[in-house]
């Protein structure tokens, strides 16, 4: 696509980008892209060209996801740095003939002449991949993502209508959860906006209801191993089956969060997880069981009641239960959340901070959390051992966690060399496909028994 010959029409007017000096007030100082006003002018010129030449013009609207969080965590200077780095990535992907503009604090519009639907889609996909690469701000690694809307000029269309179509497609991408691309025309039709997606979500929602009521939910278990090879804990991961097919957690967890069903699902996890911990105890393999808890559960005053209920029903020592909390919770430690976490700790349950390191966490909040474990996100592990800077960060975060009295676990370890690097960085334990994939309770028991015999 990058090699696509760009044939400017013969009477093509000079473009803004060609003629503007670097210090031009119409350039955005952070990215060097056209600012909003100049971007609109460029769109008007290029759309007019396209309408005359009948050479299609692609409009790619890029909006960074969760940018407000970046600004809140790193301040405006940090936010500007993220924008500048993402702009560099965009420039690296898109060919030179494109007009780049920054139309809002975290919004970019790219106008790409002589590009068709398939090429624009391919280009936007490459942008998604490029933007998603982990990005380092100070010592923190963040995982940015974008929502992208793409529209191709329809001959005779006016520039505002074209931009609006790209914007609408971007909004639809955001509505679908971000980190995705929507081609204008593929999104649900105006007037029926959201119907298709809502239908899919409804299907998942009803599958979740059915699963809750008729036994379609299951827990799989994945061990976490200490560096010495002992089983440090086992994480319970929820599975949902609909019509005999497993629904991907990446699809059903967001729907459950959005609809509030996650509270009931989480309670189910808590009940089943604690019961499994009790069974493992009875089978002679007492193991700490880690259960994922979502933000919505912790925001509910009912949470402690549910926790007590689960512990009593299962008759399991609280020290064998650990709650995994996503890092985003740290961003917003409301009174209820803090009180719930404190009570959980008082009861004797362990608290793990999940996916740590990429979620824009505010380090100063870390000290206010009574957590016992820090789980480093697998984004760091995947690039080991070659990425020495990530190695340094893993080492630093490990030290930080340990200094705060936490056990540090690295997630997503898949190779021996990654494990060796993690050992060198000083982590206490690791979890990943290298040791074992998530498995059923029976398989877990067999796996543990087999290890005992070794
Ligand atoms: P998570 O808590 O970060 O769980 C670990 C995920 O990483 C699991 O995905 C696991 O299968 C995957 N994983 C483990 N080792 C490796 C590895 O070496 N390489 C790679 N590439 N992946 C690995 P899974 O099971 O699809 O779960 C996805 C997410 O769904 C979980 O991420 C968690 O956030 C959420 N989830 C699962 N069960 C529950 C639950 O009961 N309650 C809540 N609230 N969320 C849950
Ligand atoms: Ca987890
Ligand atoms: Ca995790």
Coordinates of C-alpha atoms and ligand atoms in Angstrom, one line a residue:
X1 CA 0.0 0.0 0.0
X2 CA 2.8 2.4 0.9
X3 CA 4.2 2.0 -2.6
X4 CA 0.8 2.9 -4.2
X5 CA 1.6 5.5 -6.9
X6 CA 0.1 8.8 -5.9
X7 CA -0.9 10.7 -9.0
X8 CA -1.8 14.3 -8.2
X9 CA -4.3 15.8 -10.5
X10 CA -2.7 18.2 -12.9
X11 CA -4.2 21.4 -11.5
X12 CA -3.8 20.4 -8.0
X13 CA -3.5 23.5 -5.7
X14 CA -0.5 23.6 -3.4
X15 CA -1.3 22.0 -0.1
X16 CA -0.9 23.7 3.3
X17 CA 1.6 21.2 4.5
X18 CA 3.9 21.9 1.5
X19 CA 3.9 25.6 1.9
X20 CA 4.0 26.1 5.6
X21 CA 7.1 27.0 7.5
X22 CA 7.7 25.0 10.7
X23 CA 6.8 27.9 13.0
X24 CA 3.5 28.5 11.2
X25 CA 0.8 29.3 13.7
X26 CA -1.4 26.8 11.8
X27 CA 0.8 23.9 12.8
X28 CA 0.3 22.1 16.1
X29 CA 3.5 22.7 18.1
X30 CA 3.4 19.3 19.8
X31 CA 3.1 17.0 16.8
X32 CA 4.1 19.3 13.9
X33 CA 0.7 18.2 12.3
X34 CA -1.7 20.8 11.0
X35 CA -3.9 22.2 13.7
X36 CA -7.6 21.9 13.5
X37 CA -8.3 25.0 11.5
X38 CA -5.6 24.2 8.9
X39 CA -6.7 20.6 8.9
X40 CA -10.2 21.6 7.9
X41 CA -8.8 23.8 5.1
X42 CA -6.7 21.0 3.8
X43 CA -9.7 18.7 3.9
X44 CA -11.7 21.2 1.8
X45 CA -8.8 21.4 -0.8
X46 CA -8.3 17.7 -1.0
X47 CA -12.0 16.8 -1.2
X48 CA -12.4 19.3 -4.0
X49 CA -9.4 17.7 -5.8
X50 CA -10.9 14.3 -5.3
X51 CA -14.3 15.4 -6.6
X52 CA -12.6 16.7 -9.8
X53 CA -10.1 14.0 -10.4
X54 CA -12.4 11.1 -9.2
X55 CA -9.3 9.8 -7.4
X56 CA -10.6 8.6 -4.0
X57 CA -9.5 10.3 -0.8
X58 CA -9.3 8.4 2.5
X59 CA -10.1 10.0 5.8
X60 CA -8.8 8.3 8.9
X61 CA -10.0 9.6 12.2
X62 CA -7.8 8.5 15.1
X63 CA -8.9 9.0 18.7
X64 CA -6.6 7.9 21.6
X65 CA -8.5 5.7 24.1
X66 CA -8.5 6.7 27.8
X67 CA -6.4 9.8 27.2
X68 CA -8.0 11.6 30.2
X69 CA -6.4 9.0 32.4
X70 CA -3.0 9.6 30.9
X71 CA -3.4 13.3 31.6
X72 CA -4.6 12.6 35.2
X73 CA -1.7 10.3 35.9
X74 CA 1.2 12.0 34.2
X75 CA 0.0 15.6 34.1
X76 CA -0.3 17.7 30.9
X77 CA 3.4 17.4 30.2
X78 CA 3.2 13.7 30.3
X79 CA 0.1 13.8 28.2
X80 CA 1.8 16.0 25.6
X81 CA 4.7 13.5 25.5
X82 CA 2.3 10.6 24.8
X83 CA 0.6 12.6 22.0
X84 CA 4.0 13.5 20.5
X85 CA 5.1 9.8 20.6
X86 CA 1.9 8.6 19.1
X87 CA 2.1 11.2 16.4
X88 CA 5.6 9.9 15.5
X89 CA 4.1 6.4 15.3
X90 CA 1.4 7.6 13.0
X91 CA 3.9 9.4 10.8
X92 CA 6.0 6.3 10.6
X93 CA 3.1 4.2 9.3
X94 CA 1.4 6.6 6.9
X95 CA 3.1 7.7 3.8
X96 CA 4.3 11.2 3.2
X97 CA 1.6 12.3 0.8
X98 CA -0.9 12.2 3.6
X99 CA -2.0 15.3 5.3
X100 CA -1.9 14.9 9.1
X101 CA -3.8 17.1 11.5
X102 CA -4.4 17.2 15.1
X103 CA -8.0 18.2 15.5
X104 CA -8.5 17.8 19.3
X105 CA -6.4 17.1 22.4
X106 CA -6.2 13.4 21.5
X107 CA -7.6 13.3 18.0
X108 CA -5.9 13.1 14.7
X109 CA -7.3 13.2 11.2
X110 CA -5.3 11.8 8.3
X111 CA -6.3 12.6 4.8
X112 CA -4.8 10.1 2.4
X113 CA -5.2 10.7 -1.3
X114 CA -5.5 7.9 -3.9
X115 CA -6.5 5.1 -1.5
X116 CA -9.4 2.7 -1.8
X117 CA -11.5 1.0 0.9
X118 CA -9.3 -2.1 1.3
X119 CA -6.1 -0.1 1.4
X120 CA -7.5 2.4 3.9
X121 CA -8.7 -0.5 6.1
X122 CA -5.2 -2.2 5.9
X123 CA -3.5 1.1 6.8
X124 CA -5.8 1.8 9.7
X125 CA -5.1 -1.8 11.0
X126 CA -1.4 -1.1 10.9
X127 CA -2.0 2.1 12.8
X128 CA -3.9 0.2 15.5
X129 CA -1.0 -2.2 15.8
X130 CA 1.7 0.5 15.8
X131 CA -0.2 2.7 18.4
X132 CA -0.7 -0.3 20.7
X133 CA 3.0 -1.0 21.2
X134 CA 3.9 -0.3 24.9
X135 CA 5.1 3.2 25.4
X136 CA 7.4 4.3 28.2
X137 CA 6.6 7.5 30.1
X138 CA 9.2 8.1 32.8
X139 CA 9.6 4.7 34.4
X140 CA 6.0 3.6 33.6
X141 CA 5.1 1.4 30.6
X142 CA 1.7 2.2 29.3
X143 CA -0.3 0.4 26.6
X144 CA -2.0 3.1 24.6
X145 CA -4.7 2.2 22.1
X146 CA -6.9 4.1 19.7
X147 CA -10.3 4.0 18.2
X148 CA -10.2 4.6 14.4
X149 CA -13.0 5.6 12.0
X150 CA -12.4 5.5 8.3
X151 CA -14.4 7.1 5.5
X152 CA -13.6 7.2 1.7
X153 CA -14.8 10.2 -0.2
X154 CA -17.9 9.7 -2.2
X155 CA -17.6 11.7 -5.4
X156 CA -19.5 15.0 -4.9
X157 CA -19.5 14.7 -1.1
X158 CA -18.6 17.9 0.8
X159 CA -15.7 17.8 3.2
X160 CA -17.8 18.3 6.4
X161 CA -19.9 15.3 5.4
X162 CA -16.8 13.2 4.8
X163 CA -15.2 14.2 8.1
X164 CA -18.5 13.6 9.9
X165 CA -18.7 10.1 8.5
X166 CA -15.1 9.3 9.7
X167 CA -15.9 10.8 13.1
X168 CA -19.1 8.8 13.4
X169 CA -17.2 5.6 12.5
X170 CA -14.6 6.5 15.2
X171 CA -17.4 7.1 17.8
X172 CA -18.8 3.6 16.9
X173 CA -15.3 2.1 17.3
X174 CA -15.1 3.7 20.7
X175 CA -18.6 2.5 21.6
X176 CA -17.5 -1.0 20.8
X177 CA -14.9 -0.8 23.5
X178 CA -12.0 1.0 21.7
X179 CA -8.8 -0.3 20.3
X180 CA -10.6 -1.1 17.1
X181 CA -11.5 0.2 13.7
X182 CA -14.8 0.9 12.1
X183 CA -15.2 1.6 8.3
X184 CA -17.9 4.1 7.6
X185 CA -20.8 2.2 6.2
X186 CA -20.0 -0.8 8.2
X187 CA -21.3 0.7 11.4
X188 CA -25.0 0.3 12.2
X189 CA -27.1 2.5 10.0
X190 CA -28.2 5.9 11.2
X191 CA -31.5 5.5 13.0
X192 CA -30.6 2.0 13.8
X193 CA -27.3 3.1 15.4
X194 CA -26.1 0.5 17.8
X195 CA -28.8 -2.0 16.9
X196 CA -26.4 -4.6 15.5
X197 CA -23.9 -4.3 18.4
X198 CA -26.7 -4.1 21.0
X199 CA -28.0 -7.3 19.5
X200 CA -24.6 -9.0 19.9
X201 CA -24.3 -7.7 23.4
X202 CA -27.8 -8.8 24.2
X203 CA -27.0 -12.3 22.9
X204 CA -24.0 -12.4 25.2
X205 CA -26.0 -11.0 28.1
X206 CA -28.7 -13.6 27.7
X207 CA -26.0 -16.3 27.4
X208 CA -24.6 -15.1 30.7
X209 CA -28.0 -15.1 32.3
X210 CA -28.7 -18.6 31.0
X211 CA -25.2 -19.7 32.1
X212 CA -25.8 -18.4 35.6
X213 CA -29.1 -20.2 35.8
X214 CA -28.4 -23.5 34.2
X215 CA -24.8 -24.3 34.9
X216 CA -23.0 -22.9 31.9
X217 CA -20.4 -21.2 34.0
X218 CA -17.2 -22.9 34.9
X219 CA -13.9 -22.0 36.5
X220 CA -10.6 -23.0 35.0
X221 CA -7.5 -22.8 37.1
X222 CA -3.9 -21.7 36.3
X223 CA -1.1 -22.3 38.7
X224 CA 1.4 -19.6 39.8
X225 CA 4.8 -21.0 40.6
X226 CA 7.4 -19.8 43.0
X227 CA 10.9 -19.6 41.6
X228 CA 11.7 -22.7 43.6
X229 CA 9.0 -24.5 41.7
X230 CA 6.4 -24.8 44.5
X231 CA 2.8 -23.8 43.7
X232 CA 2.5 -20.3 45.1
X233 CA -1.2 -20.0 44.3
X234 CA -3.8 -21.0 41.7
X235 CA -5.8 -18.4 39.8
X236 CA -9.5 -19.1 39.0
X237 CA -10.5 -17.9 35.6
X238 CA -14.2 -17.8 34.6
X239 CA -15.5 -19.6 31.5
X240 CA -18.9 -19.3 30.0
X241 CA -20.6 -21.8 27.7
X242 CA -23.5 -21.0 25.4
X243 CA -24.9 -23.6 23.1
X244 CA -22.0 -25.9 23.9
X245 CA -19.5 -23.2 22.7
X246 CA -17.1 -21.3 25.0
X247 CA -17.5 -17.6 24.8
X248 CA -14.2 -15.7 24.9
X249 CA -13.7 -14.0 28.3
X250 CA -12.5 -10.9 26.3
X251 CA -16.1 -10.7 24.9
X252 CA -18.2 -11.6 27.9
X253 CA -16.3 -9.9 30.7
X254 CA -16.8 -6.4 29.2
X255 CA -20.5 -7.1 28.5
X256 CA -20.9 -8.3 32.1
X257 CA -19.2 -5.2 33.4
X258 CA -21.3 -2.9 31.2
X259 CA -24.6 -4.5 32.2
X260 CA -23.7 -4.9 35.9
X261 CA -24.0 -8.7 35.6
X262 CA -20.4 -8.9 36.7
X263 CA -21.6 -8.5 40.3
X264 CA -23.6 -11.7 40.1
X265 CA -20.9 -13.5 38.1
X266 CA -18.2 -12.3 40.5
X267 CA -20.2 -13.6 43.4
X268 CA -20.5 -16.9 41.6
X269 CA -16.7 -16.9 41.1
X270 CA -16.2 -16.1 44.8
X271 CA -18.5 -19.0 45.9
X272 CA -17.1 -21.5 43.5
X273 CA -13.5 -20.4 44.0
X274 CA -13.7 -20.7 47.8
X275 CA -15.4 -24.1 47.4
X276 CA -12.6 -25.3 45.2
X277 CA -10.0 -24.1 47.7
X278 CA -11.8 -26.1 50.4
X279 CA -11.8 -29.2 48.1
X280 CA -8.1 -28.8 47.4
X281 CA -7.5 -28.6 51.2
X282 CA -9.5 -31.8 51.7
X283 CA -7.6 -33.6 49.0
X284 CA -4.4 -32.9 50.8
X285 CA -3.2 -30.2 48.5
X286 CA -4.0 -26.9 50.4
X287 CA -3.3 -24.1 47.9
X288 CA -4.0 -20.4 47.9
X289 CA -6.7 -19.6 45.5
X290 CA -6.8 -16.3 43.6
X291 CA -10.2 -15.0 42.5
X292 CA -10.7 -12.1 40.2
X293 CA -12.9 -9.3 41.6
X294 CA -14.2 -6.5 39.5
X295 CA -14.5 -2.9 40.4
X296 CA -18.3 -3.0 40.4
X297 CA -18.2 -5.7 43.1
X298 CA -16.0 -3.6 45.3
X299 CA -18.1 -0.6 44.8
X300 CA -21.0 -2.4 46.3
X301 CA -21.6 -2.3 50.0
X302 CA -22.8 -5.9 49.7
X303 CA -19.3 -7.1 48.8
X304 CA -18.2 -7.9 52.4
X305 CA -21.4 -9.8 53.0
X306 CA -20.7 -11.9 49.8
X307 CA -17.1 -12.5 50.9
X308 CA -18.2 -13.6 54.4
X309 CA -20.9 -15.8 52.9
X310 CA -18.5 -17.5 50.5
X311 CA -15.9 -18.1 53.2
X312 CA -18.5 -19.5 55.6
X313 CA -20.3 -21.7 53.0
X314 CA -17.0 -23.2 51.8
X315 CA -15.6 -23.4 55.3
X316 CA -12.1 -22.5 54.1
X317 CA -9.4 -20.6 56.0
X318 CA -9.4 -17.0 54.7
X319 CA -5.6 -17.1 54.3
X320 CA -6.1 -19.5 51.4
X321 CA -8.1 -16.9 49.5
X322 CA -6.7 -14.1 47.5
X323 CA -8.7 -11.4 45.6
X324 CA -7.2 -10.1 42.4
X325 CA -8.0 -6.5 41.8
X326 CA -7.3 -4.7 38.5
X327 CA -4.9 -1.9 38.6
X328 CA -7.5 0.6 37.4
X329 CA -9.1 0.3 40.9
X330 CA -6.0 2.1 42.3
X331 CA -6.8 5.1 40.2
X332 CA -10.0 5.6 42.0
X333 CA -9.9 4.4 45.6
X334 CA -13.4 5.5 46.8
X335 CA -14.3 5.3 50.5
X336 CA -16.4 2.2 49.9
X337 CA -13.6 0.4 48.0
X338 CA -11.1 1.3 50.6
X339 CA -13.3 0.1 53.4
X340 CA -14.1 -3.1 51.6
X341 CA -10.5 -3.8 51.0
X342 CA -9.5 -3.0 54.6
X343 CA -12.2 -5.4 55.9
X344 CA -11.2 -8.1 53.5
X345 CA -7.6 -7.8 54.8
X346 CA -8.8 -7.8 58.4
X347 CA -10.7 -11.0 57.7
X348 CA -7.4 -12.5 56.5
X349 CA -7.9 -12.6 52.8
X350 CA -5.0 -11.7 50.5
X351 CA -5.2 -8.9 48.0
X352 CA -3.3 -8.9 44.7
X353 CA -3.0 -6.0 42.3
X354 CA -3.5 -7.5 38.8
X355 CA -2.0 -6.4 35.5
X356 CA 0.3 -3.9 37.2
X357 CA 2.4 -1.5 35.3
X358 CA 0.5 -0.6 32.2
X359 CA -2.8 0.8 33.5
X360 CA -1.7 4.4 34.3
X361 CA -1.6 3.7 38.0
X362 CA -0.8 6.4 40.4
X363 CA 2.1 5.1 42.4
X364 CA 1.3 7.2 45.3
X365 CA -2.0 5.3 45.7
X366 CA -0.1 2.1 45.9
X367 CA 1.0 2.8 49.4
X368 CA -2.6 3.2 50.5
X369 CA -3.7 -0.2 49.4
X370 CA -3.3 -3.0 51.8
X371 CA -2.2 -5.4 49.1
X372 CA -0.2 -8.5 49.6
X373 CA 0.8 -9.3 46.0
X374 CA 1.8 -7.4 42.9
X375 CA 1.2 -9.1 39.5
X376 CA 3.3 -7.5 36.8
X377 CA 1.4 -7.3 33.5
X378 CA 2.5 -9.7 30.8
X379 CA 3.3 -6.8 28.4
X380 CA 6.7 -6.5 30.2
X381 CA 7.3 -10.2 30.2
X382 CA 6.7 -10.7 26.5
X383 CA 9.6 -8.5 25.5
X384 CA 12.1 -10.2 27.8
X385 CA 15.0 -10.9 27.7
X386 CA 16.0 -8.7 24.8
X387 CA 14.5 -5.5 25.9
X388 CA 16.9 -4.4 28.5
X389 CA 15.0 -1.3 29.4
X390 CA 11.8 -3.3 30.2
X391 CA 14.1 -5.6 32.2
X392 CA 15.2 -2.6 34.2
X393 CA 11.6 -1.7 34.8
X394 CA 10.6 -5.2 35.9
X395 CA 13.6 -5.2 38.2
X396 CA 12.6 -1.7 39.6
X397 CA 8.9 -2.6 40.0
X398 CA 9.9 -5.9 41.7
X399 CA 12.0 -4.0 44.2
X400 CA 9.2 -1.5 44.7
X401 CA 6.6 -4.2 45.4
X402 CA 8.9 -6.2 47.7
X403 CA 9.8 -3.0 49.6
X404 CA 6.1 -2.5 50.1
X405 CA 5.9 -6.0 51.6
X406 CA 4.3 -7.6 48.6
X407 CA 5.0 -10.9 46.8
X408 CA 5.8 -10.0 43.2
X409 CA 4.5 -12.3 40.4
X410 CA 5.2 -11.9 36.7
X411 CA 2.3 -12.9 34.4
X412 CA 2.4 -14.4 30.9
X413 CA 5.7 -16.3 31.0
X414 CA 5.9 -18.4 28.0
X415 CA 9.6 -19.3 27.5
X416 CA 12.6 -20.5 29.6
X417 CA 14.6 -17.4 28.7
X418 CA 11.8 -15.2 29.9
X419 CA 11.8 -17.1 33.2
X420 CA 15.5 -16.8 33.5
X421 CA 15.3 -13.0 33.0
X422 CA 12.5 -12.8 35.6
X423 CA 14.6 -14.8 38.1
X424 CA 17.5 -12.4 37.5
X425 CA 15.1 -9.4 38.0
X426 CA 14.2 -10.9 41.4
X427 CA 10.5 -11.7 41.0
X428 CA 9.1 -14.1 43.6
X429 CA 6.9 -16.2 41.3
X430 CA 5.5 -16.4 37.8
X431 CA 2.4 -17.5 35.9
X432 CA 2.1 -18.5 32.3
X433 CA 1.7 -21.0 29.6
X434 CA 5.3 -22.2 30.2
X435 CA 4.2 -23.7 33.5
X436 CA 0.6 -24.6 32.6
X437 CA -2.4 -23.3 30.7
X438 CA -5.6 -22.7 32.6
X439 CA -7.3 -26.1 33.2
X440 CA -10.3 -27.8 34.8
X441 CA -10.3 -28.6 38.5
X442 CA -9.8 -32.3 37.8
X443 CA -6.8 -31.6 35.6
X444 CA -5.4 -29.2 38.2
X445 CA -5.6 -31.9 40.8
X446 CA -3.9 -34.4 38.6
X447 CA -1.3 -31.9 37.7
X448 CA -0.6 -31.1 41.4
X449 CA -0.5 -34.8 42.4
X450 CA 1.9 -35.5 39.6
X451 CA 4.2 -32.8 40.7
X452 CA 4.2 -34.0 44.3
X453 CA 5.4 -37.4 43.1
X454 CA 8.4 -35.9 41.4
Ligands
LIG1 P1 -6.3 -11.9 34.0 O1 -6.8 -11.8 35.4 O2 -5.1 -11.1 33.7 O3 -6.0 -13.4 33.7 C1 -4.9 -14.0 33.1 C2 -5.2 -14.1 31.6 O4 -4.0 -14.4 31.0 C3 -6.1 -15.3 31.4 O5 -6.9 -15.0 30.3 C4 -5.0 -16.4 31.0 O6 -5.5 -17.4 30.2 C5 -4.0 -15.6 30.3 N1 -2.7 -16.2 30.3 C6 -2.1 -16.9 31.3 N2 -0.8 -17.2 31.0 C7 -0.6 -16.7 29.8 C8 0.6 -16.7 28.9 O7 1.6 -17.2 29.2 N3 0.5 -16.0 27.7 C9 -0.7 -15.4 27.3 N4 -0.7 -14.8 26.2 N5 -1.8 -15.4 28.1 C10 -1.7 -16.0 29.3 P2 -8.4 -15.3 30.3 O8 -8.7 -16.6 31.0 O9 -8.9 -15.2 28.8 O10 -9.1 -14.2 31.1 C11 -9.1 -12.9 30.7 C12 -9.5 -11.9 31.7 O11 -10.8 -12.1 32.1 C13 -8.7 -12.1 33.0 O12 -7.4 -11.5 32.9 C14 -9.6 -11.3 34.0 O13 -9.3 -10.0 33.9 C15 -11.0 -11.6 33.4 N6 -11.6 -12.6 34.3 C16 -11.5 -14.0 34.2 N7 -12.2 -14.6 35.2 C17 -12.8 -13.5 35.9 C18 -13.7 -13.5 37.0 O14 -14.1 -14.5 37.6 N8 -14.1 -12.3 37.4 C19 -13.7 -11.1 36.8 N9 -14.1 -9.9 37.3 N10 -12.8 -11.1 35.8 C20 -12.4 -12.3 35.3
LIG2 CA1 -6.2 -12.0 37.3
LIG3 CA1 -3.5 -10.4 35.0

